[in-house]
Coordinates of C-alpha atoms and ligand atoms in Angstrom, one line a residue:
X214 CA -6.7 54.2 106.1
X215 CA -6.5 50.6 104.9
X216 CA -3.4 49.0 106.4
X217 CA -1.7 46.0 104.8
X218 CA -0.5 43.8 107.6
X219 CA 0.5 40.1 108.1
X220 CA 1.5 38.2 111.2
X221 CA 4.2 36.6 109.0
X222 CA 6.2 39.8 109.3
X223 CA 6.4 39.3 113.1
X224 CA 8.5 36.1 112.6
X225 CA 11.5 37.9 111.2
X226 CA 13.4 37.7 114.5
X227 CA 16.5 40.0 114.7
X228 CA 17.4 39.1 118.3
X229 CA 17.2 41.0 121.6
X230 CA 19.5 44.0 120.9
X231 CA 18.4 45.0 117.4
X232 CA 16.4 48.2 116.9
X233 CA 14.3 46.7 114.0
X234 CA 12.0 44.3 115.8
X235 CA 8.5 42.9 115.6
X236 CA 7.6 45.2 118.6
X237 CA 7.6 48.0 116.0
X238 CA 4.5 46.6 114.3
X239 CA 2.9 45.7 117.6
X240 CA 3.4 49.3 118.8
X241 CA 1.8 50.6 115.6
X242 CA -1.2 48.3 116.0
X243 CA -1.6 49.5 119.6
X244 CA -1.5 53.1 118.5
X245 CA -4.1 52.5 115.8
X246 CA -6.4 50.6 118.1
X247 CA -7.6 53.9 119.6
X248 CA -8.3 55.5 116.2
X249 CA -11.4 55.7 114.2
X250 CA -11.8 54.1 110.8
X251 CA -8.8 51.7 110.8
X252 CA -9.0 48.7 108.5
X253 CA -6.5 45.8 108.1
X254 CA -6.0 43.8 105.0
X255 CA -3.9 40.6 105.1
X256 CA -2.1 40.7 101.7
X257 CA -0.4 37.7 100.2
X258 CA 3.4 37.4 99.8
X259 CA 5.1 38.6 96.6
X260 CA 6.1 36.0 94.1
X261 CA 9.8 35.3 93.9
X262 CA 9.7 36.4 90.2
X263 CA 8.2 39.7 91.2
X264 CA 11.0 40.4 93.6
X265 CA 13.5 39.3 91.0
X266 CA 12.2 41.9 88.7
X267 CA 14.2 44.5 90.7
X268 CA 16.7 42.2 92.4
X269 CA 19.4 40.0 90.9
X270 CA 18.1 36.5 90.6
X271 CA 21.3 35.0 92.1
X272 CA 21.0 37.3 95.1
X273 CA 17.4 36.3 95.6
X274 CA 18.4 32.6 95.5
X275 CA 21.3 33.2 97.9
X276 CA 19.1 34.9 100.4
X277 CA 16.6 32.0 100.1
X278 CA 19.3 29.5 100.9
X279 CA 20.7 31.6 103.7
X280 CA 17.3 31.6 105.4
X281 CA 16.7 27.9 104.7
X282 CA 20.0 27.2 106.4
X283 CA 18.8 29.0 109.5
X284 CA 20.0 32.5 108.7
X285 CA 22.5 34.5 110.8
X286 CA 24.3 37.8 110.3
X287 CA 24.2 38.7 106.6
X288 CA 26.3 41.7 107.7
X289 CA 26.9 43.2 111.1
X290 CA 23.5 45.0 111.1
X291 CA 21.4 42.9 108.8
X292 CA 20.1 39.7 110.5
X293 CA 17.9 36.9 109.2
X294 CA 16.4 33.7 110.6
X295 CA 14.6 30.9 108.7
X296 CA 11.3 32.7 108.8
X297 CA 12.8 35.9 107.3
X298 CA 12.4 34.5 103.8
X299 CA 8.6 34.4 104.1
X300 CA 8.6 37.7 106.1
X301 CA 10.6 39.4 103.4
X302 CA 8.4 38.1 100.6
X303 CA 5.3 39.1 102.6
X304 CA 6.7 42.6 103.3
X305 CA 7.2 43.1 99.6
X306 CA 3.8 41.6 98.9
X307 CA 2.0 44.0 101.2
X308 CA 3.8 46.9 99.5
X309 CA 2.7 45.5 96.2
X310 CA -0.9 45.2 97.5
X311 CA -0.8 48.9 98.6
X312 CA 0.3 50.1 95.1
X313 CA -2.3 47.9 93.3
X314 CA -5.0 49.0 95.6
X315 CA -4.2 52.7 95.2
X316 CA -4.2 52.3 91.4
X317 CA -7.5 50.5 91.7
X318 CA -9.0 53.6 93.2
X319 CA -8.5 53.4 96.9
X320 CA -8.2 57.0 98.0
X321 CA -9.2 59.3 100.9
X322 CA -10.1 57.3 103.9
X323 CA -9.3 54.1 102.0
X324 CA -5.7 55.2 101.2
X325 CA -3.4 52.1 101.6
X326 CA -0.5 51.9 103.9
X327 CA 1.7 48.7 104.0
X328 CA 3.0 47.8 107.5
X329 CA 5.6 45.3 106.5
X330 CA 9.0 44.4 107.9
X331 CA 11.8 43.9 107.2
X332 CA 12.0 47.4 105.7
X333 CA 13.3 47.9 102.1
X334 CA 14.9 51.1 101.0
X335 CA 18.6 50.2 101.6
X336 CA 18.3 46.9 99.7
X337 CA 20.2 47.3 96.4
X338 CA 19.8 45.2 93.3
X339 CA 22.2 42.4 94.4
X340 CA 22.6 42.8 98.1
X341 CA 20.9 43.2 101.5
X342 CA 22.0 46.0 103.8
X343 CA 20.8 48.3 106.6
X344 CA 18.2 45.9 108.0
X345 CA 16.7 45.5 104.4
X346 CA 16.5 42.4 102.2
X347 CA 14.0 43.2 99.4
X348 CA 13.3 46.7 98.4
X349 CA 9.6 46.7 99.0
X350 CA 8.8 50.1 97.4
X351 CA 10.8 49.2 94.4
X352 CA 9.2 45.8 94.0
X353 CA 5.8 47.5 94.2
X354 CA 6.6 50.2 91.7
X355 CA 8.1 47.6 89.2
X356 CA 5.1 45.2 89.6
X357 CA 2.5 47.8 88.6
X358 CA 4.7 49.1 85.7
X359 CA 5.2 45.5 84.5
X360 CA 1.4 44.9 84.7
X361 CA 0.7 48.1 82.7
X362 CA -1.2 49.6 85.6
X363 CA 1.1 52.6 85.8
X364 CA 3.5 54.1 83.3
X365 CA 5.3 56.5 85.7
X366 CA 5.9 56.1 89.4
X367 CA 7.3 58.6 91.9
X368 CA 8.7 57.5 95.2
X369 CA 9.2 60.0 98.0
X370 CA 11.4 58.7 100.9
X371 CA 11.0 60.7 104.1
X372 CA 12.9 58.2 106.2
X373 CA 15.9 59.9 108.0
X374 CA 18.3 57.7 106.0
X375 CA 18.9 58.0 102.3
X376 CA 17.2 55.2 100.4
X377 CA 20.4 54.2 98.5
X378 CA 18.8 51.0 97.3
X379 CA 15.8 52.6 95.7
X380 CA 18.0 55.3 94.1
X381 CA 20.3 52.6 92.7
X382 CA 17.6 50.4 91.4
X383 CA 16.0 53.2 89.4
X384 CA 19.0 55.4 88.8
X385 CA 18.9 55.0 85.0
X386 CA 15.1 54.8 84.7
X387 CA 13.1 57.6 83.1
X388 CA 9.8 56.1 84.3
X389 CA 10.6 56.1 88.1
X390 CA 11.3 59.3 90.0
X391 CA 13.0 59.0 93.4
X392 CA 13.2 61.8 95.9
X393 CA 14.6 61.7 99.4
X394 CA 14.9 64.1 102.3
X395 CA 17.5 62.7 104.7
X396 CA 20.1 63.6 107.3
X397 CA 23.4 64.6 105.7
X398 CA 26.3 62.3 106.8
X399 CA 24.1 59.6 108.3
X400 CA 24.2 55.9 107.1
X401 CA 24.7 54.9 104.4
X402 CA 26.5 58.1 103.3
X403 CA 24.9 58.4 99.9
X404 CA 22.3 60.9 98.7
X405 CA 24.2 64.0 97.5
X406 CA 22.4 66.8 95.6
X407 CA 24.5 66.0 92.5
X408 CA 23.1 62.5 92.3
X409 CA 20.4 63.3 89.8
X410 CA 20.0 60.1 87.6
X411 CA 22.0 58.6 84.8
X412 CA 21.8 59.1 81.0
X413 CA 18.2 59.7 79.8
X414 CA 17.1 59.4 83.4
X415 CA 18.9 62.7 84.3
X416 CA 16.7 64.7 86.6
X417 CA 14.6 61.7 87.9
X418 CA 16.6 61.4 91.1
X419 CA 16.4 64.3 93.7
X420 CA 18.2 64.4 97.0
X421 CA 17.8 66.9 99.8
X422 CA 20.5 66.1 102.4
X423 CA 19.4 68.4 105.3
X424 CA 21.8 69.2 108.1
X425 CA 21.4 67.4 111.4
X426 CA 18.9 69.2 113.6
X427 CA 16.5 70.0 110.8
X428 CA 12.8 70.2 111.8
X429 CA 9.3 70.6 110.4
X430 CA 10.0 74.0 108.7
X431 CA 13.0 72.6 106.9
X432 CA 11.1 69.6 105.7
X433 CA 8.1 71.8 104.6
X434 CA 10.5 74.0 102.6
X435 CA 12.2 71.0 101.0
X436 CA 8.9 69.7 99.9
X437 CA 7.3 72.9 98.8
X438 CA 10.2 74.3 96.9
X439 CA 11.8 71.2 95.5
X440 CA 10.1 67.8 95.8
X441 CA 6.5 68.9 95.2
X442 CA 7.3 71.0 92.1
X443 CA 9.6 68.2 90.7
X444 CA 7.0 65.5 91.2
X445 CA 4.3 67.7 89.6
X446 CA 6.6 68.2 86.6
X447 CA 7.3 64.4 86.5
X448 CA 3.5 63.8 86.6
X449 CA 3.3 60.3 88.0
X450 CA 0.4 57.8 87.8
X451 CA 1.4 56.5 91.2
X452 CA 3.1 58.2 94.2
X453 CA 4.6 55.9 96.8
X454 CA 5.8 57.3 100.1
X455 CA 8.7 55.4 101.7
X456 CA 7.5 56.3 105.2
X457 CA 10.1 56.0 107.9
X458 CA 9.6 57.8 111.1
X459 CA 13.2 58.0 112.3
X460 CA 13.6 61.7 111.6
X461 CA 11.3 62.3 114.7
X462 CA 12.9 64.5 117.3
X463 CA 12.6 61.6 119.9
X464 CA 13.8 58.8 117.7
X465 CA 16.9 57.2 119.2
X466 CA 19.0 56.9 116.1
X467 CA 18.9 60.3 114.4
X468 CA 19.5 64.0 115.3
X469 CA 16.6 65.4 113.2
X470 CA 13.8 67.3 115.0
X471 CA 10.7 66.5 113.0
X472 CA 7.6 66.5 115.3
X473 CA 4.6 64.1 115.1
X474 CA 2.7 67.1 113.6
X475 CA 5.5 67.4 111.0
X476 CA 4.4 64.0 109.6
X477 CA 0.8 65.2 109.3
X478 CA 2.1 68.3 107.5
X479 CA 4.1 66.2 105.0
X480 CA 1.1 63.9 104.5
X481 CA -1.1 66.8 103.5
X482 CA 1.5 68.1 101.1
X483 CA 1.9 64.7 99.5
X484 CA -1.9 64.3 99.2
X485 CA -2.1 67.8 97.5
X486 CA 0.5 66.9 94.9
X487 CA -1.4 63.6 94.2
X488 CA -4.6 65.6 93.7
X489 CA -2.8 68.1 91.4
X490 CA -1.3 65.3 89.3
X491 CA -4.2 62.9 89.5
X492 CA -1.8 60.3 90.9
X493 CA -2.8 57.3 93.1
X494 CA -1.1 57.3 96.5
X495 CA 0.2 54.5 98.7
X496 CA 2.5 54.4 101.8
X497 CA 5.2 51.8 102.6
X498 CA 6.7 51.5 106.1
X499 CA 10.5 51.9 106.3
X500 CA 12.3 52.8 109.5
X501 CA 11.4 54.4 112.8
X502 CA 12.9 53.0 116.1
X503 CA 11.2 54.9 118.9
X504 CA 8.2 52.7 119.6
X505 CA 6.0 55.7 120.8
X506 CA 7.1 58.1 118.1
X507 CA 6.7 55.4 115.4
X508 CA 3.2 54.6 116.4
X509 CA 2.2 58.2 116.8
X510 CA 3.7 59.0 113.4
X511 CA 1.7 56.2 111.6
X512 CA -1.4 57.2 113.5
X513 CA -1.2 60.9 112.5
X514 CA -0.8 59.9 108.9
X515 CA -4.0 57.9 109.3
X516 CA -5.8 60.8 111.1
X517 CA -4.8 63.1 108.2
X518 CA -6.8 60.9 105.9
X519 CA -9.6 60.8 108.5
X520 CA -10.2 64.5 108.3
X521 CA -7.7 66.0 110.7
X522 CA -6.0 69.2 109.6
X523 CA -2.2 69.6 110.1
X524 CA -0.8 72.7 111.8
X525 CA 1.8 74.9 110.1
X526 CA 5.4 74.7 111.3
X527 CA 5.9 77.3 114.1
X528 CA 9.5 78.1 113.3
X529 CA 11.4 79.4 110.2
X530 CA 13.7 77.1 108.1
X531 CA 17.4 77.1 109.0
X532 CA 19.3 79.5 106.6
X533 CA 21.8 76.8 105.5
X534 CA 19.0 74.4 104.7
X535 CA 17.2 77.1 102.8
X536 CA 20.4 77.6 100.7
X537 CA 20.6 73.9 100.1
X538 CA 17.0 73.8 98.9
X539 CA 17.9 76.7 96.5
X540 CA 20.8 74.6 95.2
X541 CA 18.5 71.6 94.7
X542 CA 16.1 73.9 92.7
X543 CA 18.9 75.1 90.6
X544 CA 20.4 71.6 89.9
X545 CA 16.9 70.4 88.9
X546 CA 16.1 73.4 86.7
X547 CA 13.2 74.5 88.9
X548 CA 14.2 78.1 88.7
X549 CA 15.5 80.4 91.5
X550 CA 13.3 81.8 94.3
Ligands
ZN179 ZN1 15.9 55.0 108.5

């Protein structure tokens, strides 16, 4: 894969006791160092106006002043220093690079993956939250739509947390489809099945809130029976994966049981849907707080594009989760199984 990466993102210093640290990117780089065919691209920061295409201009100014004044705690979880402004613009810029590069034809072994931080999917239109300041995937999606490079963008968020920010930003938009698999009841508490989009955008927002303890088979079922068919029906020009790795069974902050192999399995499924719909494909890093599982997760996505075949889940889906997926199919008019 081609990884968007910038040293600028290391300067966003969240302090010694925070799970979202620069060590996450260092661990990913170490994990990729042993792999074949890894390429790094140093992408430029996003323009402030590009960020303000999805965020409230007053909020963007406020965050800029906050950083210029030395930063601090924006909220109890969300911390910035002076360098966080440049890091946040760069994190958004790398995601934008990945989207543009995918639409420019980068595919297969050249598939782009942006390794930026701070992460983005909790950032709403006019506020930072959950370690996120700018919604990197949303900035990227909007930038390519505004430039006429894509008419329709699908974002699939496999981070263990619901991407409330991405959902909010595009909730009334017919041209952006947002789908999430997340742990029910976890931060930030949004992401119910009934949240399906507003007005004419009804049906362009799809949530699968799986029960704590869900594993590879539950994720495979959610994708095969709900997200995959819904994305194929939506028929995007660009498919962005909001790729967090905190649903891993050894991640310290969730109770899900996805294995490293599970991320390969999801990657293959995403790639197949993109082939079926002729959509460009890019990845954007979100969460993932176990340094080993995070680096293994990114590496196995890379290896999947380097020719490695994923194994099938070795257990059956949980019955309650299967019923939930049936409900999602029903709510989204995908028919009953
Ligand atoms: Zn997360």
